[in-house]
Amino acid sequence: MKQVGMITIGQAPRNDIAPIIETNLAGRAELIQCGVLDGMPVEAIRQNLSPAPGEYVLTSRLPDGEQVVMSRESIQPILQEKIRELESLGIPNILLLCTGVFPGLHTESAVLLEPDQMIPPVVAILAKGRRLGVIAPLQEQVSALREKYTPYGLDPVFAVASPFTLDKQVYQQALEPLRDQVDLLLMDCMGYSEEARQLVSELTEKPVILSTALMSKLISEII
């Protein structure tokens, strides 16, 4: 059977997210998971990988449900090593399970599927003529996220809601300012679940694009 590698910036396995990918793989490929933070205790993550002022902020969830915040600068060397490890296993397609921007990642021969490069142009086509709203995990990420969409002629309205705490009241409060400002929503983090998408759709009565579902559908076309 063919294999697809999946690298989370947290710890594997991501049993909350993998079923979304596997549904669209439809049994045609085996999902091989690994994580940037595999084997690291939470104290070491917070001590060694937390963002310094001015660094690019990322977040993920550990298997026990705890949320951690890291900097891109601190984890990118580890991420590149994980890519190398999967490629050494002969895996031809490798998915980065993060919508953050990671300049300079590379492979020798495998196809590296980076959501930050694939999602914005697709969403730009889908949103043509419609006002786009983007939901992000952290307020600290909004400025950097905006830069992903500008080259595609998009000027999204942002809301912030954690992928890891599905609280209807919290989501309702976060989304209320967007209600009359957008026609289409994108959940810009691979940690958002189908349940989160359904909640956002219910609260806004707008179409909602789930980043993980979109990426898994694109991957399914190339395996």
Coordinates of C-alpha atoms in Angstrom, one line a residue:
M1 CA 0.0 0.0 0.0
K2 CA 1.1 3.6 -0.7
Q3 CA 2.2 5.7 2.3
V4 CA 1.6 9.4 3.1
G5 CA 3.7 10.9 5.8
M6 CA 2.1 13.4 8.3
I7 CA 4.2 15.6 10.6
T8 CA 2.5 17.5 13.4
I9 CA 4.3 20.3 15.1
G10 CA 3.1 18.7 18.3
Q11 CA 3.2 15.1 19.3
A12 CA 2.0 12.0 17.3
P13 CA -0.3 10.3 17.0
R14 CA -2.9 13.0 16.3
N15 CA -6.0 10.8 16.7
D16 CA -8.2 13.9 16.7
I17 CA -7.0 15.0 13.2
A18 CA -5.9 11.8 11.5
P19 CA -9.4 10.5 10.8
I20 CA -10.1 13.6 8.6
I21 CA -7.1 12.7 6.5
E22 CA -7.8 9.0 6.4
T23 CA -11.4 9.5 5.3
N24 CA -10.2 11.2 2.2
L25 CA -7.4 8.7 1.6
A26 CA -10.3 6.1 1.5
G27 CA -8.0 3.2 2.2
R28 CA -5.7 3.9 -0.7
A29 CA -2.8 4.9 1.4
E30 CA -1.4 4.3 4.9
L31 CA -0.9 7.4 7.0
I32 CA 2.5 7.4 8.8
Q33 CA 2.6 10.0 11.6
C34 CA 5.4 11.7 13.5
G35 CA 5.7 14.8 15.6
V36 CA 8.2 17.6 16.1
L37 CA 7.7 17.3 19.9
D38 CA 7.7 13.5 20.1
G39 CA 9.3 12.3 23.4
M40 CA 9.6 15.8 24.9
P41 CA 8.1 16.5 28.3
V42 CA 6.0 19.6 28.5
E43 CA 8.5 21.3 30.9
A44 CA 11.2 21.0 28.3
I45 CA 9.0 22.3 25.5
R46 CA 8.1 25.4 27.5
Q47 CA 11.6 26.0 28.6
N48 CA 13.4 25.5 25.3
L49 CA 10.8 26.2 22.5
S50 CA 8.7 29.0 23.8
P51 CA 8.6 32.2 21.6
A52 CA 10.9 35.1 22.3
P53 CA 9.7 38.6 21.5
G54 CA 9.3 39.0 17.7
E55 CA 9.4 35.3 16.9
Y56 CA 6.8 33.6 14.8
V57 CA 4.2 32.0 17.1
L58 CA 2.8 28.5 16.7
T59 CA 0.6 26.3 18.8
S60 CA -0.3 22.6 19.1
R61 CA -2.0 20.1 21.4
L62 CA -0.3 17.3 23.2
P63 CA -1.9 13.8 23.4
D64 CA -3.2 14.6 26.9
G65 CA -5.0 17.6 25.5
E66 CA -2.6 20.2 26.9
Q67 CA -1.9 23.2 24.6
V68 CA 1.7 24.4 24.0
V69 CA 3.0 27.5 22.3
M70 CA 6.3 27.5 20.4
S71 CA 8.3 29.6 18.1
R72 CA 8.9 28.7 14.4
E73 CA 12.5 29.6 14.9
S74 CA 13.0 27.0 17.6
I75 CA 11.2 24.1 16.0
Q76 CA 12.1 24.4 12.3
P77 CA 15.4 22.5 12.6
I78 CA 13.6 19.6 14.3
L79 CA 10.9 19.8 11.7
Q80 CA 13.4 19.5 8.9
E81 CA 15.0 16.5 10.6
K82 CA 11.5 14.8 10.8
I83 CA 11.1 15.4 7.0
R84 CA 14.4 13.8 6.4
E85 CA 13.5 10.8 8.5
L86 CA 10.2 10.2 6.7
E87 CA 11.9 10.6 3.3
S88 CA 14.5 8.0 4.4
L89 CA 11.7 5.5 4.7
G90 CA 10.8 6.0 1.1
I91 CA 7.6 7.9 1.7
P92 CA 6.8 9.9 -1.5
N93 CA 4.3 12.4 -0.1
I94 CA 4.8 14.3 3.2
L95 CA 2.1 16.5 4.7
L96 CA 3.0 19.2 7.2
L97 CA 0.2 19.3 9.6
C98 CA 0.4 23.1 10.2
T99 CA -0.8 26.1 8.3
G100 CA 2.1 28.3 9.5
V101 CA 4.8 29.6 7.1
F102 CA 8.1 27.7 7.2
P103 CA 10.6 29.2 4.7
G104 CA 13.3 27.0 3.4
L105 CA 12.0 23.5 4.2
H106 CA 13.1 21.0 1.6
T107 CA 13.2 17.4 0.5
E108 CA 15.5 15.3 -1.8
S109 CA 12.8 13.7 -3.9
A110 CA 9.5 13.5 -1.8
V111 CA 6.7 15.9 -2.4
L112 CA 6.4 18.2 0.6
L113 CA 2.8 19.4 1.0
E114 CA 2.8 22.7 2.8
P115 CA -0.6 24.1 3.7
D116 CA 0.6 27.7 3.8
Q117 CA 1.5 27.4 0.1
M118 CA -1.6 25.5 -1.0
I119 CA -4.5 26.8 1.0
P120 CA -4.3 30.6 0.2
P121 CA -4.5 30.3 -3.6
V122 CA -7.3 27.8 -3.5
V123 CA -9.3 29.9 -1.0
A124 CA -8.7 33.0 -3.1
I125 CA -10.5 31.2 -6.0
L126 CA -13.3 29.9 -3.8
A127 CA -13.7 33.4 -2.2
K128 CA -13.8 35.3 -5.4
G129 CA -16.4 38.0 -5.1
R130 CA -17.1 37.1 -1.5
R131 CA -15.9 38.6 1.8
L132 CA -13.5 36.2 3.6
G133 CA -13.3 35.7 7.4
V134 CA -10.4 33.7 8.9
I135 CA -10.4 32.1 12.3
A136 CA -7.0 31.7 14.0
P137 CA -6.0 30.0 17.2
L138 CA -4.0 33.0 18.8
Q139 CA -4.3 36.7 18.6
E140 CA -0.4 36.9 18.4
Q141 CA -0.7 35.0 15.0
V142 CA -3.0 37.4 13.2
S143 CA -0.4 39.8 11.8
A144 CA 1.7 37.0 10.4
L145 CA -1.3 35.2 9.0
R146 CA -2.5 38.3 7.2
E147 CA 0.7 38.3 5.2
K148 CA -0.2 34.9 3.7
Y149 CA -3.3 36.2 2.0
T150 CA -2.2 39.6 0.7
P151 CA -0.3 38.2 -2.3
Y152 CA -3.6 36.6 -3.5
G153 CA -5.6 39.8 -3.3
L154 CA -7.3 38.8 0.0
D155 CA -7.9 41.1 3.0
P156 CA -9.6 38.8 5.5
V157 CA -11.4 39.8 8.6
F158 CA -10.0 37.8 11.5
A159 CA -11.4 36.2 14.6
V160 CA -9.6 34.2 17.3
A161 CA -10.9 30.9 18.8
S162 CA -8.8 28.0 20.1
P163 CA -9.0 24.8 18.2
F164 CA -8.5 22.9 21.5
T165 CA -11.4 24.2 23.6
L166 CA -14.7 23.8 21.8
D167 CA -16.8 26.1 23.9
K168 CA -20.0 27.4 22.2
Q169 CA -20.1 30.6 24.3
V170 CA -16.5 31.4 23.6
Y171 CA -16.9 30.8 19.9
Q172 CA -20.1 32.8 19.7
Q173 CA -18.4 35.8 21.4
A174 CA -15.4 35.5 19.0
L175 CA -17.5 35.2 15.9
E176 CA -20.1 37.8 16.6
P177 CA -18.2 40.8 15.1
L178 CA -17.8 38.8 11.8
R179 CA -21.4 38.0 11.4
D180 CA -22.3 40.9 9.0
Q181 CA -18.8 41.3 7.6
V182 CA -18.1 38.0 5.8
D183 CA -19.7 35.6 3.3
L184 CA -17.2 32.7 3.7
L185 CA -15.0 31.5 6.6
L186 CA -11.7 29.6 6.7
M187 CA -10.5 27.9 9.9
D188 CA -6.7 28.6 9.6
C189 CA -5.2 25.8 11.7
M190 CA -4.9 22.1 11.1
G191 CA -6.0 21.6 14.7
Y192 CA -9.6 22.6 14.1
S193 CA -12.0 19.6 14.0
E194 CA -15.1 18.8 12.0
E195 CA -17.0 19.5 15.2
A196 CA -15.5 23.0 15.3
R197 CA -16.5 23.5 11.7
Q198 CA -20.1 22.5 12.4
L199 CA -20.2 24.8 15.4
V200 CA -18.9 27.8 13.4
S201 CA -21.4 27.0 10.6
E202 CA -24.2 26.9 13.1
L203 CA -23.2 30.2 14.8
T204 CA -22.6 32.2 11.6
E205 CA -24.9 30.4 9.0
K206 CA -22.0 30.8 6.5
P207 CA -20.0 28.3 4.5
V208 CA -16.9 27.2 6.5
I209 CA -13.7 25.8 5.0
L210 CA -11.8 23.4 7.3
S211 CA -8.0 23.6 6.5
T212 CA -7.4 19.9 7.3
A213 CA -10.3 18.7 5.2
L214 CA -9.2 20.9 2.3
M215 CA -5.7 19.6 2.4
S216 CA -6.8 16.0 2.7
K217 CA -8.9 16.3 -0.4
L218 CA -6.1 17.8 -2.3
I219 CA -3.7 15.0 -1.2
S220 CA -6.2 12.4 -2.2
E221 CA -5.9 13.6 -5.8
I222 CA -2.1 13.0 -6.0
I223 CA -1.6 9.6 -4.4

